[in-house]
Coordinates of C-alpha atoms and ligand atoms in Angstrom, one line a residue:
M26 CA 61.3 9.1 23.0
T27 CA 64.3 7.5 25.2
M28 CA 62.8 6.4 28.4
R29 CA 64.2 8.2 31.6
E30 CA 66.4 5.6 33.9
P31 CA 66.2 5.4 37.3
G32 CA 68.9 7.5 38.5
D33 CA 69.2 9.6 35.5
Q34 CA 69.9 13.1 36.7
E35 CA 67.9 16.1 34.9
V36 CA 70.3 18.7 33.5
Y37 CA 69.2 22.4 33.5
H38 CA 70.9 24.6 30.3
H39 CA 70.5 28.1 30.7
G40 CA 70.1 30.4 27.4
Q41 CA 68.2 33.2 26.2
G42 CA 64.1 32.5 26.0
V43 CA 63.3 34.2 22.7
S44 CA 59.8 33.2 22.3
P45 CA 57.6 32.5 25.5
G46 CA 55.6 29.4 26.0
V47 CA 56.8 25.9 26.9
A48 CA 57.1 22.3 25.5
Y49 CA 58.3 18.9 26.0
G50 CA 59.2 15.9 24.0
P51 CA 61.9 14.3 22.5
A52 CA 65.0 16.3 21.3
Y53 CA 65.7 16.0 17.6
V54 CA 69.4 17.0 17.1
I55 CA 70.6 18.6 14.1
V56 CA 74.5 18.3 13.9
P57 CA 76.4 21.0 12.1
D58 CA 78.1 20.0 8.8
A59 CA 81.6 21.2 10.1
L60 CA 81.7 19.2 13.3
R61 CA 79.9 16.1 12.0
A62 CA 82.7 14.7 9.3
P63 CA 86.0 15.7 10.6
R64 CA 88.8 14.8 8.0
R65 CA 91.0 12.1 9.2
E66 CA 94.1 10.9 6.9
I67 CA 94.4 7.3 6.9
A68 CA 97.4 5.0 6.0
P69 CA 97.6 3.2 2.6
S70 CA 97.1 0.2 4.6
D71 CA 93.9 1.2 5.5
I72 CA 92.3 2.3 2.3
D73 CA 90.6 -1.2 1.7
G74 CA 89.4 -1.0 5.2
E75 CA 87.8 2.2 4.7
L76 CA 86.3 1.5 1.5
E77 CA 84.8 -1.5 3.2
R78 CA 83.5 0.8 6.1
F79 CA 81.8 2.8 3.3
E80 CA 80.3 0.0 1.5
S81 CA 78.7 -1.0 4.8
A82 CA 77.6 2.0 5.6
L83 CA 75.6 2.2 2.2
A84 CA 74.1 -1.2 2.9
A85 CA 73.1 -0.2 6.4
T86 CA 71.6 3.5 5.4
R87 CA 69.5 1.6 2.7
A88 CA 68.2 -1.0 5.1
D89 CA 67.5 1.9 7.3
I90 CA 65.6 3.5 4.9
L91 CA 63.6 0.5 3.5
R92 CA 62.6 0.2 7.4
V93 CA 61.4 3.8 7.7
K94 CA 59.5 3.6 4.6
A95 CA 57.8 0.5 5.6
V96 CA 56.6 2.1 8.9
L97 CA 55.2 4.9 7.1
E98 CA 53.5 2.9 4.6
H99 CA 52.1 1.1 7.7
A100 CA 50.8 4.0 9.0
D101 CA 49.1 4.9 5.9
K102 CA 51.5 7.7 5.0
S103 CA 52.4 6.7 1.6
D104 CA 53.0 10.0 0.2
E105 CA 55.7 10.7 3.0
A106 CA 57.0 7.3 2.3
E107 CA 57.4 7.8 -1.4
I108 CA 60.2 10.6 -0.5
F109 CA 62.4 7.8 0.5
D110 CA 62.2 6.4 -3.0
S111 CA 64.2 9.3 -4.1
H112 CA 66.9 8.9 -1.0
L113 CA 67.2 5.3 -2.4
L114 CA 67.9 6.5 -5.5
I115 CA 70.8 8.9 -4.3
L116 CA 72.4 6.0 -2.6
E117 CA 72.4 4.2 -6.0
D118 CA 74.3 7.2 -8.3
E119 CA 77.2 5.6 -9.0
S120 CA 78.8 8.6 -10.2
L121 CA 78.5 10.0 -6.7
L122 CA 79.5 6.7 -5.2
E123 CA 82.9 6.3 -7.4
S124 CA 84.1 9.7 -6.8
V125 CA 83.9 9.2 -3.3
R126 CA 85.8 5.8 -3.6
T127 CA 88.2 7.8 -5.6
T128 CA 88.8 10.4 -3.1
I129 CA 89.2 8.0 -0.3
R130 CA 91.9 6.0 -2.6
N131 CA 93.6 9.0 -4.0
D132 CA 93.5 11.6 -0.7
R133 CA 93.9 9.1 2.0
V134 CA 90.7 10.5 3.7
N135 CA 88.1 8.8 5.9
A136 CA 85.1 7.8 4.7
E137 CA 82.6 10.5 6.2
H138 CA 84.6 13.1 4.9
A139 CA 84.8 12.0 1.7
F140 CA 81.3 11.3 1.3
S141 CA 80.6 14.5 2.7
T142 CA 82.5 16.8 0.7
R143 CA 81.7 15.0 -2.6
V144 CA 78.0 15.5 -1.8
L145 CA 78.4 18.8 -0.9
D146 CA 80.1 19.4 -4.5
A147 CA 77.1 17.8 -6.0
V148 CA 74.6 20.3 -3.9
D149 CA 76.8 23.3 -5.1
R150 CA 76.3 22.4 -8.7
I151 CA 72.6 21.7 -8.2
E152 CA 72.3 25.0 -6.3
N153 CA 73.4 26.8 -9.0
S154 CA 71.2 25.3 -11.8
Q155 CA 68.3 26.9 -13.2
S156 CA 66.2 23.5 -12.5
S157 CA 63.6 24.5 -9.5
Y158 CA 63.0 20.4 -10.0
L159 CA 66.8 20.0 -9.2
R160 CA 66.9 22.4 -6.3
E161 CA 64.2 20.8 -4.8
R162 CA 66.4 17.6 -4.7
V163 CA 69.1 19.3 -2.2
R164 CA 66.9 18.4 0.6
D165 CA 66.8 14.4 -0.1
I166 CA 70.8 14.7 -1.0
R167 CA 71.2 16.3 2.2
D168 CA 69.1 14.0 4.1
V169 CA 70.9 10.9 2.8
E170 CA 74.0 12.3 3.4
H171 CA 73.2 12.9 7.3
R172 CA 72.0 9.4 7.4
V173 CA 75.4 7.9 6.1
V174 CA 77.4 10.0 8.0
R175 CA 75.6 9.1 11.1
V176 CA 76.0 5.6 10.1
L177 CA 79.7 6.1 9.9
L178 CA 80.3 8.0 13.0
G179 CA 78.3 5.3 15.0
Q180 CA 75.5 7.6 15.9
R181 CA 72.2 6.4 16.8
E182 CA 69.5 7.3 14.0
P183 CA 66.5 8.8 15.7
A184 CA 63.8 6.3 15.9
V185 CA 61.3 5.9 13.5
G186 CA 58.4 6.9 15.7
D187 CA 60.7 10.1 16.6
L188 CA 60.1 11.4 13.0
L189 CA 56.5 10.6 13.4
Q190 CA 55.7 12.2 16.4
N191 CA 56.5 16.0 17.6
A192 CA 60.1 16.9 18.6
I193 CA 61.9 19.6 20.0
L194 CA 64.8 20.6 17.6
V195 CA 68.0 21.1 18.9
A196 CA 70.9 22.8 16.5
H197 CA 74.0 24.7 16.7
D198 CA 71.9 27.7 14.9
L199 CA 69.4 27.9 12.7
S200 CA 69.0 30.4 9.7
A201 CA 66.0 32.0 9.1
T202 CA 65.8 30.0 5.5
L203 CA 65.8 26.8 7.1
T204 CA 63.4 27.9 9.9
A205 CA 61.0 28.9 7.3
E206 CA 61.5 25.5 5.8
L207 CA 60.8 23.6 8.9
D208 CA 57.9 21.3 9.1
R209 CA 56.2 23.2 11.6
D210 CA 53.4 21.0 12.5
R211 CA 56.2 18.2 14.1
I212 CA 58.3 20.9 15.6
L213 CA 57.3 21.7 19.1
G214 CA 59.9 24.2 19.8
F215 CA 63.5 25.0 19.4
A216 CA 66.8 25.2 20.9
T217 CA 70.2 26.4 19.7
E218 CA 73.5 26.7 20.8
L219 CA 73.7 30.3 19.2
G220 CA 71.3 33.1 18.3
A221 CA 70.1 36.2 19.8
A222 CA 66.5 37.9 20.6
T223 CA 66.1 40.0 17.5
S224 CA 67.4 37.6 14.8
H225 CA 64.9 36.8 12.0
T226 CA 64.9 33.2 13.4
A227 CA 63.6 34.3 16.8
I228 CA 61.2 36.5 15.3
L229 CA 59.6 33.7 13.1
A230 CA 59.5 31.6 16.2
R231 CA 57.2 34.3 18.1
A232 CA 55.1 34.7 14.9
L233 CA 54.6 30.9 14.7
E234 CA 54.0 30.8 18.6
I235 CA 56.7 28.2 19.0
P236 CA 58.9 27.9 22.2
A237 CA 62.4 28.9 21.3
V238 CA 65.4 29.3 23.6
V239 CA 69.0 30.4 21.9
D240 CA 72.4 31.3 23.1
L241 CA 72.7 27.8 25.1
G242 CA 76.5 27.3 24.3
P243 CA 77.8 23.9 23.4
I244 CA 75.1 21.6 24.1
I245 CA 74.7 19.3 21.1
H246 CA 76.8 16.6 22.0
R247 CA 75.6 16.5 25.4
L248 CA 72.1 15.5 23.8
S249 CA 71.1 12.4 22.1
H250 CA 68.5 11.8 19.7
G251 CA 65.1 11.1 21.0
E252 CA 66.1 12.2 24.8
S253 CA 63.4 13.6 26.7
V254 CA 63.5 17.5 27.0
V255 CA 61.7 20.5 28.4
L256 CA 61.9 23.6 26.7
D257 CA 61.4 26.7 28.5
G258 CA 61.0 29.7 26.3
R259 CA 60.1 32.3 29.1
E260 CA 62.8 31.5 31.3
G261 CA 65.4 30.4 28.8
L262 CA 65.7 26.9 29.7
L263 CA 66.4 23.6 28.2
I264 CA 66.1 20.5 30.5
Q265 CA 67.4 17.6 30.0
N266 CA 65.8 14.2 31.5
P267 CA 63.2 15.9 33.6
A268 CA 62.1 14.2 36.4
P269 CA 58.4 13.3 36.5
D270 CA 57.6 16.4 39.0
T271 CA 59.3 18.9 36.6
L272 CA 57.1 17.6 34.0
A273 CA 54.0 17.5 36.1
E274 CA 54.9 21.5 36.9
Y275 CA 55.4 21.9 33.2
E276 CA 52.0 20.3 32.2
R277 CA 50.7 22.8 34.8
I278 CA 52.7 25.8 33.5
K279 CA 51.5 24.8 29.8
A280 CA 47.9 24.5 30.8
K281 CA 48.1 28.4 32.5
I282 CA 49.5 29.7 29.4
E283 CA 47.0 28.0 27.3
R284 CA 44.6 29.7 29.4
K285 CA 46.1 33.2 29.3
R286 CA 46.2 33.0 25.7
A287 CA 42.2 32.4 25.3
E288 CA 41.9 35.4 27.9
W289 CA 43.7 37.6 25.6
V290 CA 41.7 36.4 22.7
S291 CA 38.4 37.1 24.8
L292 CA 39.5 40.7 25.0
A293 CA 40.3 41.0 21.3
G294 CA 37.5 43.2 20.5
V295 CA 38.4 45.9 23.0
P296 CA 39.7 49.0 21.0
G297 CA 43.1 50.4 21.7
R298 CA 42.6 53.4 23.4
T299 CA 45.4 55.5 25.9
L300 CA 44.0 56.2 29.2
D301 CA 42.6 59.6 28.2
G302 CA 40.8 58.2 25.6
E303 CA 43.4 58.8 22.6
P304 CA 42.6 56.1 19.8
L305 CA 45.5 53.8 18.8
T306 CA 45.9 51.3 16.1
L307 CA 47.3 47.9 16.7
L308 CA 48.4 46.1 13.7
A309 CA 49.9 42.5 13.3
N310 CA 53.4 41.7 11.4
I311 CA 52.9 38.4 9.5
E312 CA 55.3 35.8 7.6
F313 CA 53.1 33.3 6.4
N314 CA 49.3 33.6 5.4
R315 CA 48.7 30.9 8.2
E316 CA 49.3 33.7 10.9
V317 CA 46.1 35.6 9.6
D318 CA 43.5 33.6 12.1
A319 CA 45.9 34.3 15.1
A320 CA 46.5 38.1 13.8
L321 CA 42.4 38.1 13.8
A322 CA 41.9 36.3 16.9
F323 CA 44.4 38.7 18.8
G324 CA 42.2 41.4 17.5
C325 CA 44.3 43.4 15.2
D326 CA 42.9 46.3 13.2
G327 CA 45.2 45.1 10.3
I328 CA 48.3 43.9 8.9
G329 CA 51.3 46.4 9.5
L330 CA 53.8 44.3 7.8
Y331 CA 53.7 41.4 5.6
R332 CA 57.4 39.9 5.3
T333 CA 57.0 38.5 1.7
E334 CA 60.2 37.1 1.3
Y335 CA 59.3 34.0 3.5
L336 CA 56.9 33.0 0.4
F337 CA 60.1 33.1 -1.9
L338 CA 62.4 31.4 0.6
Q339 CA 59.4 28.6 1.1
S340 CA 59.5 27.9 -2.3
G341 CA 63.1 28.1 -2.9
G342 CA 63.0 30.5 -5.9
D343 CA 61.4 33.1 -7.8
V344 CA 57.6 32.8 -7.1
P345 CA 55.2 33.5 -10.6
E346 CA 53.0 36.7 -10.1
P347 CA 49.9 34.6 -10.6
V348 CA 50.9 32.4 -7.4
Q349 CA 51.7 35.6 -5.3
L350 CA 48.6 37.2 -6.6
E351 CA 46.8 34.0 -4.9
V352 CA 48.5 34.2 -1.6
Y353 CA 48.1 37.9 -1.3
R354 CA 44.3 38.0 -2.4
G355 CA 43.8 35.1 0.0
I356 CA 45.1 37.3 2.9
V357 CA 43.4 40.6 1.6
R358 CA 40.0 38.8 1.5
R359 CA 40.3 37.2 5.0
M360 CA 41.3 40.8 6.5
D361 CA 37.6 41.5 5.4
G362 CA 38.2 45.1 4.5
R363 CA 41.3 45.7 7.2
P364 CA 44.3 47.3 5.6
V365 CA 47.2 45.1 4.5
T366 CA 50.5 46.4 4.2
V367 CA 52.7 44.3 2.1
R368 CA 56.3 44.7 2.2
T369 CA 58.3 44.0 -0.8
L370 CA 61.0 41.3 -0.9
D371 CA 63.6 41.9 2.1
L372 CA 65.9 39.0 0.8
G373 CA 69.5 39.1 1.6
G374 CA 71.1 39.8 4.8
D375 CA 70.2 36.5 6.8
K376 CA 67.4 35.3 4.3
L377 CA 69.3 34.0 1.5
L378 CA 67.7 32.2 -1.7
A379 CA 70.0 29.8 -3.7
G380 CA 72.8 31.4 -5.3
M381 CA 72.5 34.3 -3.0
E382 CA 75.5 32.9 -0.5
G383 CA 79.0 34.4 -0.4
E384 CA 79.1 37.9 0.7
E385 CA 81.4 38.8 3.7
N386 CA 78.8 41.1 5.3
P387 CA 75.6 40.1 3.9
F388 CA 73.6 42.7 6.2
L389 CA 76.0 45.5 4.6
G390 CA 75.4 43.6 1.2
W391 CA 73.0 43.0 -1.6
R392 CA 69.6 43.0 0.6
A393 CA 65.8 44.0 0.1
V394 CA 65.7 47.0 -2.5
R395 CA 68.9 46.6 -4.0
Y396 CA 68.3 43.0 -4.8
C397 CA 64.6 44.2 -6.2
L398 CA 66.3 47.0 -8.1
D399 CA 69.2 44.7 -9.7
R400 CA 66.1 42.2 -10.6
P401 CA 63.5 44.7 -11.9
E402 CA 61.4 41.8 -13.7
V403 CA 61.1 40.2 -10.0
F404 CA 60.4 43.4 -8.5
L405 CA 57.5 44.3 -11.1
G406 CA 56.2 41.2 -10.6
Q407 CA 55.4 41.6 -7.3
L408 CA 54.1 45.2 -7.1
R409 CA 51.8 43.8 -10.1
A410 CA 50.9 41.1 -7.9
I411 CA 50.4 43.6 -4.7
L412 CA 48.5 46.3 -6.9
R413 CA 46.0 43.3 -8.3
A414 CA 45.6 42.0 -5.0
G415 CA 44.5 45.7 -3.8
A416 CA 41.1 45.1 -5.9
E417 CA 39.7 43.0 -3.4
G418 CA 40.3 45.3 -0.3
P419 CA 42.7 48.1 0.9
V420 CA 46.9 47.4 0.4
A421 CA 49.7 49.6 0.8
I422 CA 53.2 48.7 -0.4
M423 CA 56.1 49.2 1.8
I424 CA 59.7 49.3 0.7
P425 CA 62.5 48.2 2.6
M426 CA 66.3 49.2 3.2
I427 CA 66.1 52.5 1.3
T428 CA 69.5 54.4 1.8
T429 CA 69.2 56.8 -1.2
M430 CA 67.1 59.1 -3.0
E431 CA 68.0 57.5 -6.2
E432 CA 66.4 54.3 -4.8
V433 CA 63.1 56.2 -4.3
D434 CA 63.1 57.5 -7.5
A435 CA 63.8 54.3 -9.5
V436 CA 61.3 52.4 -7.0
L437 CA 58.6 54.9 -7.6
D438 CA 59.2 55.0 -11.1
L439 CA 58.6 51.1 -11.2
V440 CA 55.4 51.2 -9.2
G441 CA 54.4 53.9 -11.7
S442 CA 55.0 51.1 -14.5
A443 CA 53.8 48.2 -12.4
R444 CA 50.5 50.4 -12.6
E445 CA 50.3 51.6 -16.1
S446 CA 50.8 48.0 -17.4
L447 CA 47.9 46.7 -15.5
R448 CA 45.9 49.7 -16.8
S449 CA 47.0 49.0 -20.3
E450 CA 46.3 45.2 -19.9
G451 CA 42.8 46.0 -18.3
L452 CA 43.8 43.8 -15.5
A453 CA 41.8 44.9 -12.1
H454 CA 43.9 46.4 -9.7
A455 CA 43.9 48.8 -6.4
E456 CA 42.5 52.3 -7.2
S457 CA 44.6 53.3 -4.7
C458 CA 47.4 52.1 -3.1
P459 CA 49.7 54.0 -0.5
V460 CA 53.4 53.5 -1.0
G461 CA 55.3 53.7 2.4
V462 CA 58.9 53.7 3.3
L463 CA 60.6 51.2 5.9
V464 CA 62.9 53.5 8.0
E465 CA 65.5 51.4 9.0
T466 CA 68.8 52.8 8.2
P467 CA 70.2 55.8 10.0
A468 CA 70.5 57.3 6.3
A469 CA 66.8 57.0 5.9
A470 CA 66.1 58.3 9.4
L471 CA 68.0 61.5 9.1
M472 CA 66.6 62.0 5.5
A473 CA 63.1 61.5 7.1
E474 CA 61.9 64.6 5.8
R475 CA 62.6 64.2 2.1
L476 CA 61.2 60.9 2.3
A477 CA 58.1 62.0 4.0
Q478 CA 57.6 64.2 1.0
R479 CA 57.9 61.3 -1.7
F480 CA 56.2 58.2 0.2
D481 CA 52.5 58.0 1.7
F482 CA 53.7 57.0 4.9
L483 CA 56.7 56.1 7.0
S484 CA 57.5 52.8 9.3
L485 CA 60.1 52.4 11.7
G486 CA 61.9 49.2 11.0
T487 CA 63.7 49.3 14.6
N488 CA 65.0 46.2 14.4
D489 CA 67.5 47.2 11.7
L490 CA 67.6 50.7 12.9
V491 CA 69.2 49.4 16.1
Q492 CA 71.4 47.4 14.2
Y493 CA 72.8 49.7 11.7
T494 CA 73.0 52.7 14.1
L495 CA 75.1 51.0 16.7
A496 CA 77.0 48.7 14.5
V497 CA 75.8 45.7 15.9
D498 CA 74.7 42.4 14.2
R499 CA 71.3 41.5 15.1
G500 CA 72.0 38.0 15.2
N501 CA 75.4 37.9 17.1
R502 CA 75.0 36.5 20.5
R503 CA 78.6 37.5 21.3
I504 CA 77.7 41.3 21.4
A505 CA 74.1 40.8 22.0
H506 CA 74.4 43.1 24.9
L507 CA 75.4 45.9 22.7
Y508 CA 72.1 45.7 21.1
Q509 CA 70.4 48.4 22.8
P510 CA 67.1 49.5 21.5
F511 CA 66.9 52.0 24.3
H512 CA 70.4 53.8 23.4
P513 CA 69.5 57.4 23.1
A514 CA 71.3 57.3 19.9
V515 CA 68.5 55.1 18.6
L516 CA 65.8 57.2 20.4
R517 CA 66.7 60.3 19.1
L518 CA 66.8 59.1 15.3
I519 CA 63.4 57.9 15.9
R520 CA 62.4 61.0 17.2
E521 CA 63.5 62.9 14.2
V522 CA 61.3 60.5 11.9
V523 CA 58.4 60.8 14.0
D524 CA 58.7 64.9 14.0
A525 CA 59.5 64.2 10.3
A526 CA 56.1 62.4 9.6
E527 CA 53.9 64.9 11.7
A528 CA 55.5 67.9 9.9
A529 CA 54.8 66.8 6.3
G530 CA 51.3 65.4 7.4
K531 CA 52.1 61.6 7.1
P532 CA 51.4 58.5 8.9
V533 CA 53.9 57.0 10.9
N534 CA 54.0 53.7 12.3
V535 CA 56.5 51.2 14.1
C536 CA 56.6 47.7 13.0
G537 CA 60.0 46.7 14.6
E538 CA 60.2 44.6 17.7
M539 CA 60.5 47.6 19.9
G540 CA 56.6 48.2 19.4
S541 CA 55.8 45.1 21.1
N542 CA 57.8 46.1 24.0
A543 CA 56.1 47.7 27.1
R544 CA 58.7 50.1 28.1
A545 CA 59.5 51.0 24.6
A546 CA 56.1 51.3 23.6
A547 CA 55.3 53.9 26.2
L548 CA 58.2 55.8 25.0
L549 CA 57.1 55.7 21.2
L550 CA 53.6 56.8 22.5
G551 CA 55.5 59.7 24.1
M552 CA 57.1 60.7 21.1
G553 CA 54.3 61.0 19.1
V554 CA 53.4 57.3 17.5
R555 CA 50.0 56.2 17.7
S556 CA 50.1 53.0 15.5
F557 CA 52.0 49.9 16.4
S558 CA 52.6 46.7 14.2
M559 CA 54.0 43.7 16.0
V560 CA 53.8 40.0 16.4
P561 CA 49.9 38.9 16.7
A562 CA 50.2 37.4 20.2
R563 CA 51.7 40.7 21.6
I564 CA 48.7 42.8 20.4
P565 CA 46.2 42.5 23.7
R566 CA 49.4 43.1 26.0
I567 CA 50.7 46.2 24.2
K568 CA 46.9 47.5 24.4
Q569 CA 46.6 46.9 27.7
I570 CA 50.0 48.6 28.7
L571 CA 49.0 51.6 26.5
G572 CA 45.5 52.0 28.1
R573 CA 47.2 52.5 31.5
V574 CA 48.9 55.5 30.3
T575 CA 48.1 58.9 29.3
V576 CA 49.4 60.9 26.2
E577 CA 51.0 63.9 28.2
E578 CA 52.7 61.3 30.7
A579 CA 54.1 59.6 27.9
A580 CA 55.3 62.6 26.6
E581 CA 57.1 64.0 29.6
V582 CA 58.8 60.5 30.1
A583 CA 60.0 60.7 26.4
R584 CA 61.4 63.8 27.0
E585 CA 63.4 62.9 29.9
A586 CA 64.4 59.8 28.5
L587 CA 66.0 61.6 25.6
E588 CA 68.2 63.3 27.8
Q589 CA 69.6 60.4 29.3
R590 CA 73.0 59.3 28.5
D591 CA 72.3 55.4 28.2
S592 CA 70.2 52.7 27.8
D593 CA 70.1 51.6 31.3
S594 CA 68.9 55.2 32.7
V595 CA 66.5 55.5 29.9
K596 CA 65.0 52.1 30.9
A597 CA 65.0 53.4 34.7
I598 CA 63.0 56.4 33.9
V599 CA 60.2 54.6 32.5
D600 CA 60.2 52.1 35.4
R601 CA 60.2 54.8 37.8
H602 CA 57.1 56.4 36.1
F603 CA 55.2 53.3 35.1
G604 CA 56.6 50.4 36.8
E605 CA 53.6 49.9 39.2
R606 CA 51.2 50.4 36.5
F607 CA 53.3 47.9 34.1
H608 CA 53.2 45.3 37.0
H609 CA 52.9 41.9 35.9
A610 CA 53.3 43.0 32.2
A611 CA 56.1 41.7 30.5
T612 CA 58.8 44.3 29.7
R613 CA 60.6 41.9 27.6
Ligands
LIG1 C1 62.8 45.8 11.2 O1 63.8 45.8 10.9 O2 62.9 46.7 12.1 C2 61.8 45.2 10.3 C3 60.5 45.7 10.4 O3 62.2 44.2 9.2 P1 62.8 43.0 9.5 O4 62.7 42.4 11.1 O5 62.1 41.8 8.6 O6 64.0 43.2 9.0
LIG2 MG1 64.3 45.4 8.6

């Protein structure tokens, strides 16, 4: 970490805290591609000089990689050191290097731009290839490209020590795909210039209990690699060059947060009940099997949403049925008789596999069940793996992004085929496996009555329901103020869904972020919801909040809220009734 010099100023950058917790350490700054290697025309007389600059950057990068490799070997990390062999090979790829030289000569452009462009061409070709081995090389190629461009731009490479130790990632933006790929053992937290609270990236940060601050505006160029920073995910702060007093204060805050977490964990065994004794079910949302421990530690009654697409994103492509089976089965076993609801692939939108890029409106595009129905072999493989995992304990299947009854017919047919094939192959599978629908589009909410006749349960995906009802991209910081879960239009749709489920005698649950918000949870209770699924760390707090409310009071507040004209007056109604009792409980 860069040492603080006397006279260095601490600088506060304000953003939006989307995952509570605090962290401090060196910044690891990722500069976005477009900003990194701007195109610059060069005069014909400068071509030779530019070619020389390129050759010496290659040599410097090579020396740098050899140095990192030696340090890793010295630190007994020979597996990690081996990765650098493939980096060295890329630097020796004559066809790539020759194409860069040709671009410098013929297009008369600067070396960093020429190198970056030719590398991106290579990456495109590889990403479209069928070979998963080659696709895995993409990360190596990009790493090498970053190094060479950084040398050409005269930027300091992060010190070897920084790469080995924990760091706070600072980026322009982080896609959910990239976040899923991060080496979380080395990431203490992240800060981004863009981003919003309900994006999948923010959800992942909360799930993994990594502090995160988004929407910081332009900061990347004001920070350098290795510079000391504090990240405060509760207050939405990134503090550059923290003074010793600030660091000491954050030590105390960190210890307090850890004590609070332990306190919540110690209450895990307390059953969920309203003040008047109505039983509640509190389930966990997970993305990775490593979250199961936290879900159990925080006292979940089961898994209400397992976002399986991250398994695919992490592997960079299709995951064979036996591999899926192992992962799902592992989770079911560890849940030890508690139900596990597995959501089928919700790829698309901001969760893209290689080859999925290129849509103009990805959230309105080839996403979730649409992708699955176009890839029946992939879908069937997943359905079979879930059903087979169900031989070990209770599982349910949940289908995302349903908008039409034709999709419902097709999905249920395929579930039937999956069961049939397992039966005829004599493979053990779930005797009974409820199939539910994620209600997350206005179309599904308005058709809830019909959906309730076809599915075994309904689950409200409020993150997307808000986005699609209000036509507000959930990841767009510019219009984040319009992303209003308390908008009466959203509440009315939710009420329709809860009423439809109740009329059909089918269970209904909420697995969107609204369920983990204190005010929203109280309203949902008042509308008839008794089952809530959320990021594990929020379970104890929501249990505590709902334990301070009676069903009748909540119903009265919900009735009043539904009559309001806007989101602020809805929140005011909840606060007027419960403000005192929710005291100290975050109303995020
Ligand atoms: C939702 O949309 O509310 C939901 C639970 O799914 P996701 O956040 O994964 O889109
Ligand atoms: Mg969704």
